[in-house]
Amino acid sequence: MEQLLQQIEAYKQEILSIAPDGAEALEAYRIKFLGTKGILKSLFAGMKDTPADQKKEFGLLLNEIKQLAEGRYESWKQSLEGSPDTGEKIDLTLPGDPLPLGSRHPISLTRDKIVHIFGRLGFSVAEGPEIEDDWHNFTALNLPENHPARDMQDTFYIHQHPDWLLRTHTSSVQARVMEKQKPPIRIICPGRVYRNETISARAHCFFHQTEGLYVDENVSFADLKQTLYFFVQEMFGKDVKIRFRPSYFPFTEPSAEMDITCLICGGSGCNICKHTGWVEILGSGMVHPKMLENFGIDPNKYTGFAFGMGVERICQVKYRINDLRLYSQNDVRFLSQFTAAT
Ligand code: DAH
């Protein structure tokens, strides 16, 4: 009996150690272990000679090795034949299913286009914080406390800190750059700004601006005009004209607002341009000497120009979007219409 048990253990090890590598080897295995004259058959035949008190234990062992031998046979057979054929034919030449792509937000497209155009003129991007202090947003820009021009921008102040506010314009970045960098300075500052306005089709409590600043020796108003003219032609096309109107900003002297010919009516007058043929797109001017002084830049040696434009406004003119609220409503029907700011 002892010998027989050892023999069964040896068969078990043999089954576990072999792996038929083809149909022939598999068939040889089947004949050897599972065939009508195979090992299992003869082992089971030996049952009748087993003493009665050992029959149960012997039977359990035989069943165990039978299951092992048959189980291994089935799994080898399957792996050699491959998965069962379902009759389905796969056409490997078919194109794949396209992944649905999202689209860029029109404000991002417009901002990127602005940055790209000025990038070609050598302007690099500068950024600053949206939570700003009074100095960078107002005082350094020649807007001391109680200056009436502070009322031009309704400001969100931060309760916890009397000196902190949400920046009302990206001109604050001008101040931060001049603080650290000396001329030549040629930067463009895109970013989000905040104003305490009632939300309507024409006003919002947050929007985006892009500021530009160029300070060097011999920078003139003619440079400002030519730079902005180049920008407009790249942004809106070669046929668009520009005009400057005298204006007032505390941080520039002289100051001017710039209009472009209305893209809707081509300048002949419509209700978008209030029948003037012109649409205002930005504020600009020569950097105020006092502002240069604030940052230790000698106004007798250096001059500069600056400008600030609303990104929503540029986007509105370019894509004819008549309601500012659309930009922040996240309606995919609106957002998916914009592919590239060409
Ligand atoms: N900061 C102004 C505004 O938000 C726009 C502006 C005007 C920026 C003239 C400038 C500038 O840099 O020179 O209305």
GROMACS .gro file of C-alpha atoms and ligand atoms in nm:
model
  356
    1MET     CA    1   0.000   0.000   0.000
    2GLU     CA    2   0.278   0.239   0.096
    3GLN     CA    3   0.440   0.181  -0.240
    4LEU     CA    4   0.116   0.251  -0.424
    5LEU     CA    5   0.073   0.584  -0.248
    6GLN     CA    6   0.425   0.684  -0.347
    7GLN     CA    7   0.348   0.586  -0.703
    8ILE     CA    8   0.035   0.805  -0.708
    9GLU     CA    9   0.234   1.100  -0.572
   10ALA     CA   10   0.492   1.049  -0.847
   11TYR     CA   11   0.216   1.053  -1.115
   12LYS     CA   12   0.083   1.377  -0.963
   13GLN     CA   13   0.421   1.542  -0.987
   14GLU     CA   14   0.455   1.422  -1.345
   15ILE     CA   15   0.120   1.570  -1.443
   16LEU     CA   16   0.213   1.899  -1.280
   17SER     CA   17   0.551   1.916  -1.449
   18ILE     CA   18   0.457   1.848  -1.811
   19ALA     CA   19   0.318   2.103  -2.055
   20PRO     CA   20   0.231   1.961  -2.399
   21ASP     CA   21   0.348   2.199  -2.671
   22GLY     CA   22   0.124   2.072  -2.949
   23ALA     CA   23  -0.167   1.851  -3.046
   24GLU     CA   24   0.053   1.541  -3.067
   25ALA     CA   25   0.203   1.581  -2.721
   26LEU     CA   26  -0.144   1.646  -2.584
   27GLU     CA   27  -0.280   1.327  -2.739
   28ALA     CA   28   0.015   1.131  -2.600
   29TYR     CA   29  -0.064   1.271  -2.256
   30ARG     CA   30  -0.431   1.180  -2.293
   31ILE     CA   31  -0.352   0.822  -2.392
   32LYS     CA   32  -0.100   0.783  -2.113
   33PHE     CA   33  -0.315   0.912  -1.830
   34LEU     CA   34  -0.678   0.919  -1.944
   35GLY     CA   35  -0.693   0.651  -2.218
   36THR     CA   36  -0.886   0.322  -2.183
   37LYS     CA   37  -0.559   0.147  -2.106
   38GLY     CA   38  -0.415   0.447  -1.928
   39ILE     CA   39  -0.272   0.498  -1.583
   40LEU     CA   40  -0.593   0.620  -1.421
   41LYS     CA   41  -0.789   0.321  -1.547
   42SER     CA   42  -0.538   0.077  -1.400
   43LEU     CA   43  -0.523   0.268  -1.071
   44PHE     CA   44  -0.903   0.253  -1.040
   45ALA     CA   45  -0.888  -0.119  -1.126
   46GLY     CA   46  -0.660  -0.163  -0.824
   47MET     CA   47  -0.945  -0.051  -0.593
   48LYS     CA   48  -1.083  -0.398  -0.565
   49ASP     CA   49  -0.759  -0.529  -0.410
   50THR     CA   50  -0.749  -0.255  -0.150
   51PRO     CA   51  -0.822  -0.362   0.208
   52ALA     CA   52  -1.171  -0.251   0.314
   53ASP     CA   53  -1.048  -0.014   0.586
   54GLN     CA   54  -0.831   0.175   0.338
   55LYS     CA   55  -1.076   0.190   0.049
   56LYS     CA   56  -1.216   0.530   0.145
   57GLU     CA   57  -0.880   0.702   0.176
   58PHE     CA   58  -0.755   0.539  -0.145
   59GLY     CA   59  -1.072   0.640  -0.331
   60LEU     CA   60  -1.029   1.006  -0.230
   61LEU     CA   61  -0.672   1.006  -0.355
   62LEU     CA   62  -0.769   0.855  -0.687
   63ASN     CA   63  -1.046   1.109  -0.739
   64GLU     CA   64  -0.806   1.389  -0.665
   65ILE     CA   65  -0.551   1.276  -0.924
   66LYS     CA   66  -0.828   1.208  -1.178
   67GLN     CA   67  -0.960   1.564  -1.143
   68LEU     CA   68  -0.610   1.703  -1.173
   69ALA     CA   69  -0.531   1.499  -1.486
   70GLU     CA   70  -0.860   1.586  -1.657
   71GLY     CA   71  -0.851   1.953  -1.556
   72ARG     CA   72  -0.502   2.000  -1.692
   73TYR     CA   73  -0.598   1.822  -2.014
   74GLU     CA   74  -0.896   2.054  -2.073
   75SER     CA   75  -0.704   2.372  -2.012
   76TRP     CA   76  -0.413   2.266  -2.234
   77LYS     CA   77  -0.658   2.172  -2.505
   78GLN     CA   78  -0.824   2.514  -2.488
   79SER     CA   79  -0.501   2.707  -2.492
   80LEU     CA   80  -0.374   2.508  -2.790
   81GLU     CA   81  -0.696   2.554  -2.988
   82GLY     CA   82  -0.743   2.922  -2.902
   83SER     CA   83  -1.067   3.074  -2.779
   84PRO     CA   84  -1.386   2.922  -2.916
   85ASP     CA   85  -1.487   3.064  -3.254
   86THR     CA   86  -1.804   3.271  -3.220
   87GLY     CA   87  -1.838   3.310  -3.595
   88GLU     CA   88  -1.779   3.687  -3.571
   89LYS     CA   89  -1.533   3.819  -3.826
   90ILE     CA   90  -1.317   4.113  -3.717
   91ASP     CA   91  -1.220   4.359  -3.991
   92LEU     CA   92  -0.886   4.489  -3.876
   93THR     CA   93  -0.877   4.749  -4.157
   94LEU     CA   94  -1.177   4.944  -4.019
   95PRO     CA   95  -1.090   5.292  -3.882
   96GLY     CA   96  -1.113   5.326  -3.502
   97ASP     CA   97  -1.392   5.509  -3.320
   98PRO     CA   98  -1.293   5.876  -3.288
   99LEU     CA   99  -1.271   6.016  -2.934
  100PRO     CA  100  -1.500   6.314  -2.887
  101LEU     CA  101  -1.280   6.622  -2.847
  102GLY     CA  102  -1.368   6.921  -2.633
  103SER     CA  103  -1.313   7.276  -2.755
  104ARG     CA  104  -1.117   7.571  -2.621
  105HIS     CA  105  -1.304   7.852  -2.448
  106PRO     CA  106  -1.336   8.158  -2.674
  107ILE     CA  107  -1.168   8.374  -2.407
  108SER     CA  108  -0.868   8.139  -2.398
  109LEU     CA  109  -0.849   8.137  -2.777
  110THR     CA  110  -0.859   8.516  -2.791
  111ARG     CA  111  -0.608   8.560  -2.509
  112ASP     CA  112  -0.367   8.314  -2.672
  113LYS     CA  113  -0.398   8.495  -3.002
  114ILE     CA  114  -0.326   8.832  -2.837
  115VAL     CA  115  -0.022   8.688  -2.659
  116HIS     CA  116   0.099   8.529  -2.981
  117ILE     CA  117   0.072   8.851  -3.183
  118PHE     CA  118   0.262   9.057  -2.926
  119GLY     CA  119   0.507   8.771  -2.880
  120ARG     CA  120   0.611   8.821  -3.241
  121LEU     CA  121   0.698   9.182  -3.153
  122GLY     CA  122   0.919   9.071  -2.866
  123PHE     CA  123   0.673   9.108  -2.577
  124SER     CA  124   0.700   8.837  -2.312
  125VAL     CA  125   0.426   8.732  -2.071
  126ALA     CA  126   0.424   8.860  -1.711
  127GLU     CA  127   0.169   8.765  -1.447
  128GLY     CA  128   0.066   8.894  -1.107
  129PRO     CA  129  -0.173   8.802  -0.823
  130GLU     CA  130  -0.551   8.847  -0.849
  131ILE     CA  131  -0.566   8.939  -0.480
  132GLU     CA  132  -0.365   9.260  -0.488
  133ASP     CA  133  -0.268   9.533  -0.246
  134ASP     CA  134  -0.367   9.897  -0.272
  135TRP     CA  135  -0.017  10.009  -0.373
  136HIS     CA  136   0.013   9.792  -0.686
  137ASN     CA  137  -0.345   9.836  -0.800
  138PHE     CA  138  -0.381  10.210  -0.733
  139THR     CA  139  -0.120  10.418  -0.552
  140ALA     CA  140   0.184  10.315  -0.757
  141LEU     CA  141  -0.018  10.386  -1.072
  142ASN     CA  142  -0.051  10.750  -0.975
  143LEU     CA  143  -0.387  10.694  -0.812
  144PRO     CA  144  -0.336  10.799  -0.448
  145GLU     CA  145  -0.609  10.757  -0.187
  146ASN     CA  146  -0.905  10.990  -0.245
  147HIS     CA  147  -0.808  11.040  -0.608
  148PRO     CA  148  -1.140  11.081  -0.793
  149ALA     CA  149  -1.030  10.843  -1.070
  150ARG     CA  150  -1.052  10.555  -0.822
  151ASP     CA  151  -1.427  10.580  -0.868
  152MET     CA  152  -1.385  10.479  -1.233
  153GLN     CA  153  -1.342  10.124  -1.108
  154ASP     CA  154  -1.582   9.980  -0.850
  155THR     CA  155  -1.358   9.776  -0.629
  156PHE     CA  156  -1.413   9.461  -0.425
  157TYR     CA  157  -1.225   9.512  -0.098
  158ILE     CA  158  -1.130   9.224   0.128
  159HIS     CA  159  -1.291   9.264   0.473
  160GLN     CA  160  -1.018   9.094   0.671
  161HIS     CA  161  -0.745   9.324   0.544
  162PRO     CA  162  -0.798   9.697   0.473
  163ASP     CA  163  -0.509   9.700   0.226
  164TRP     CA  164  -0.620   9.407   0.011
  165LEU     CA  165  -0.856   9.400  -0.284
  166LEU     CA  166  -0.938   9.201  -0.596
  167ARG     CA  167  -0.741   9.369  -0.873
  168THR     CA  168  -0.957   9.591  -1.089
  169HIS     CA  169  -0.720   9.587  -1.385
  170THR     CA  170  -0.405   9.415  -1.506
  171SER     CA  171  -0.220   9.747  -1.485
  172SER     CA  172  -0.119   9.623  -1.138
  173VAL     CA  173   0.120   9.384  -1.313
  174GLN     CA  174   0.298   9.684  -1.471
  175ALA     CA  175   0.376   9.802  -1.120
  176ARG     CA  176   0.501   9.460  -1.012
  177VAL     CA  177   0.729   9.428  -1.313
  178MET     CA  178   0.878   9.779  -1.289
  179GLU     CA  179   0.945   9.712  -0.922
  180LYS     CA  180   1.178   9.425  -1.009
  181GLN     CA  181   1.296   9.487  -1.363
  182LYS     CA  182   1.482   9.777  -1.517
  183PRO     CA  183   1.443   9.893  -1.881
  184PRO     CA  184   1.425   9.770  -2.147
  185ILE     CA  185   1.089   9.624  -2.044
  186ARG     CA  186   0.855   9.476  -2.300
  187ILE     CA  187   0.574   9.273  -2.144
  188ILE     CA  188   0.221   9.160  -2.202
  189CYS     CA  189   0.007   9.068  -1.898
  190PRO     CA  190  -0.306   8.863  -1.954
  191GLY     CA  191  -0.528   8.789  -1.656
  192ARG     CA  192  -0.859   8.800  -1.476
  193VAL     CA  193  -0.985   9.118  -1.311
  194TYR     CA  194  -1.282   9.198  -1.084
  195ARG     CA  195  -1.524   9.487  -1.047
  196ASN     CA  196  -1.825   9.539  -0.829
  197GLU     CA  197  -2.075   9.567  -1.114
  198THR     CA  198  -2.427   9.437  -1.151
  199ILE     CA  199  -2.419   9.150  -1.397
  200SER     CA  200  -2.588   9.227  -1.730
  201ALA     CA  201  -2.532   9.171  -2.101
  202ARG     CA  202  -2.279   9.456  -2.099
  203ALA     CA  203  -2.112   9.425  -1.757
  204HIS     CA  204  -1.983   9.147  -1.535
  205CYS     CA  205  -1.820   9.128  -1.193
  206PHE     CA  206  -1.521   8.945  -1.338
  207PHE     CA  207  -1.364   8.960  -1.680
  208HIS     CA  208  -1.024   8.947  -1.848
  209GLN     CA  209  -0.775   9.206  -1.959
  210THR     CA  210  -0.441   9.211  -2.132
  211GLU     CA  211  -0.199   9.481  -2.038
  212GLY     CA  212   0.100   9.585  -2.244
  213LEU     CA  213   0.404   9.783  -2.133
  214TYR     CA  214   0.710   9.896  -2.322
  215VAL     CA  215   0.978  10.106  -2.149
  216ASP     CA  216   1.311  10.191  -2.309
  217GLU     CA  217   1.507  10.489  -2.439
  218ASN     CA  218   1.331  10.689  -2.711
  219VAL     CA  219   0.995  10.513  -2.699
  220SER     CA  220   0.741  10.744  -2.861
  221PHE     CA  221   0.369  10.775  -2.921
  222ALA     CA  222   0.439  10.677  -3.283
  223ASP     CA  223   0.573  10.342  -3.155
  224LEU     CA  224   0.253  10.295  -2.956
  225LYS     CA  225   0.038  10.366  -3.261
  226GLN     CA  226   0.234  10.140  -3.491
  227THR     CA  227   0.240   9.853  -3.239
  228LEU     CA  228  -0.135   9.869  -3.186
  229TYR     CA  229  -0.199   9.906  -3.559
  230PHE     CA  230   0.001   9.589  -3.621
  231PHE     CA  231  -0.198   9.413  -3.348
  232VAL     CA  232  -0.533   9.515  -3.496
  233GLN     CA  233  -0.440   9.403  -3.846
  234GLU     CA  234  -0.322   9.065  -3.721
  235MET     CA  235  -0.626   9.021  -3.499
  236PHE     CA  236  -0.904   9.148  -3.723
  237GLY     CA  237  -0.764   9.165  -4.075
  238LYS     CA  238  -0.589   9.409  -4.305
  239ASP     CA  239  -0.897   9.619  -4.391
  240VAL     CA  240  -0.962   9.734  -4.037
  241LYS     CA  241  -0.873  10.096  -3.957
  242ILE     CA  242  -0.786  10.248  -3.620
  243ARG     CA  243  -0.834  10.589  -3.463
  244PHE     CA  244  -0.718  10.741  -3.135
  245ARG     CA  245  -0.931  10.967  -2.916
  246PRO     CA  246  -0.780  11.176  -2.636
  247SER     CA  247  -0.873  11.032  -2.296
  248TYR     CA  248  -0.763  11.033  -1.935
  249PHE     CA  249  -0.587  10.765  -1.729
  250PRO     CA  250  -0.384  10.866  -1.423
  251PHE     CA  251  -0.096  10.635  -1.518
  252THR     CA  252  -0.045  10.770  -1.871
  253GLU     CA  253   0.015  11.116  -2.012
  254PRO     CA  254  -0.100  11.176  -2.278
  255SER     CA  255  -0.372  10.912  -2.277
  256ALA     CA  256  -0.586  10.785  -2.561
  257GLU     CA  257  -0.860  10.537  -2.628
  258MET     CA  258  -0.839  10.342  -2.949
  259ASP     CA  259  -1.130  10.254  -3.176
  260ILE     CA  260  -1.142  10.021  -3.475
  261THR     CA  261  -1.384  10.036  -3.767
  262CYS     CA  262  -1.695   9.833  -3.690
  263LEU     CA  263  -1.657   9.481  -3.830
  264ILE     CA  264  -2.032   9.436  -3.859
  265CYS     CA  265  -2.111   9.730  -4.087
  266GLY     CA  266  -1.760   9.803  -4.212
  267GLY     CA  267  -1.783  10.160  -4.084
  268SER     CA  268  -2.111  10.268  -4.241
  269GLY     CA  269  -2.300  10.259  -3.909
  270CYS     CA  270  -2.518   9.996  -3.738
  271ASN     CA  271  -2.669   9.941  -3.395
  272ILE     CA  272  -2.359   9.751  -3.269
  273CYS     CA  273  -2.141  10.063  -3.318
  274LYS     CA  274  -2.431  10.291  -3.225
  275HIS     CA  275  -2.423  10.424  -3.582
  276THR     CA  276  -2.078  10.576  -3.541
  277GLY     CA  277  -1.892  10.320  -3.754
  278TRP     CA  278  -1.633  10.281  -3.475
  279VAL     CA  279  -1.592  10.043  -3.179
  280GLU     CA  280  -1.369  10.119  -2.880
  281ILE     CA  281  -1.130   9.837  -2.793
  282LEU     CA  282  -0.863   9.968  -2.556
  283GLY     CA  283  -0.708  10.239  -2.342
  284SER     CA  284  -0.348  10.347  -2.384
  285GLY     CA  285  -0.093  10.622  -2.346
  286MET     CA  286   0.263  10.722  -2.263
  287VAL     CA  287   0.366  10.599  -1.917
  288HIS     CA  288   0.335  10.889  -1.670
  289PRO     CA  289   0.681  11.017  -1.562
  290LYS     CA  290   0.565  11.002  -1.201
  291MET     CA  291   0.500  10.633  -1.236
  292LEU     CA  292   0.850  10.573  -1.368
  293GLU     CA  293   0.985  10.771  -1.072
  294ASN     CA  294   0.783  10.555  -0.833
  295PHE     CA  295   1.002  10.265  -0.942
  296GLY     CA  296   1.335  10.440  -0.961
  297ILE     CA  297   1.337  10.461  -1.340
  298ASP     CA  298   1.478  10.794  -1.463
  299PRO     CA  299   1.204  10.966  -1.670
  300ASN     CA  300   1.463  11.191  -1.835
  301LYS     CA  301   1.634  10.889  -1.981
  302TYR     CA  302   1.347  10.649  -2.036
  303THR     CA  303   0.999  10.676  -2.181
  304GLY     CA  304   0.736  10.412  -2.230
  305PHE     CA  305   0.394  10.333  -2.360
  306ALA     CA  306   0.122  10.119  -2.205
  307PHE     CA  307  -0.214   9.988  -2.308
  308GLY     CA  308  -0.490   9.774  -2.161
  309MET     CA  309  -0.762   9.590  -2.345
  310GLY     CA  310  -1.061   9.382  -2.237
  311VAL     CA  311  -1.031   9.028  -2.374
  312GLU     CA  312  -1.410   8.983  -2.369
  313ARG     CA  313  -1.444   9.295  -2.583
  314ILE     CA  314  -1.190   9.175  -2.842
  315CYS     CA  315  -1.363   8.838  -2.845
  316GLN     CA  316  -1.704   9.004  -2.880
  317VAL     CA  317  -1.593   9.204  -3.181
  318LYS     CA  318  -1.418   8.909  -3.341
  319TYR     CA  319  -1.694   8.650  -3.290
  320ARG     CA  320  -1.995   8.886  -3.261
  321ILE     CA  321  -2.095   8.778  -2.913
  322ASN     CA  322  -2.353   9.019  -2.784
  323ASP     CA  323  -2.397   8.909  -2.422
  324LEU     CA  324  -2.110   8.898  -2.171
  325ARG     CA  325  -2.291   8.644  -1.957
  326LEU     CA  326  -2.250   8.374  -2.223
  327TYR     CA  327  -1.880   8.349  -2.143
  328SER     CA  328  -1.938   8.214  -1.795
  329GLN     CA  329  -2.259   8.015  -1.830
  330ASN     CA  330  -2.082   7.696  -1.941
  331ASP     CA  331  -2.342   7.616  -2.206
  332VAL     CA  332  -2.175   7.362  -2.435
  333ARG     CA  333  -2.392   7.471  -2.730
  334PHE     CA  334  -2.223   7.811  -2.705
  335LEU     CA  335  -1.874   7.690  -2.615
  336SER     CA  336  -1.842   7.423  -2.883
  337GLN     CA  337  -1.873   7.676  -3.165
  338PHE     CA  338  -1.519   7.809  -3.126
  339THR     CA  339  -1.233   7.621  -3.278
  340ALA     CA  340  -0.952   7.864  -3.349
  341ALA     CA  341  -0.904   8.239  -3.344
  342THR     CA  342  -0.788   8.272  -3.701
  343DAH     N1  343  -0.633   9.994  -1.673
  343DAH     C1  344  -0.727  10.057  -1.764
  343DAH     C2  345  -0.865  10.004  -1.738
  343DAH     O1  346  -0.880   9.902  -1.678
  343DAH     C3  347  -0.689  10.029  -1.907
  343DAH     C4  348  -0.562  10.097  -1.945
  343DAH     C5  349  -0.565  10.224  -1.997
  343DAH     C6  350  -0.442  10.034  -1.927
  343DAH     C7  351  -0.451  10.290  -2.034
  343DAH     C8  352  -0.324  10.101  -1.962
  343DAH     C9  353  -0.331  10.228  -2.016
  343DAH     O2  354  -0.204  10.044  -1.949
  343DAH     O3  355  -0.216  10.289  -2.051
  343DAH     O4  356  -0.960  10.067  -1.777
   0.00000   0.00000   0.00000
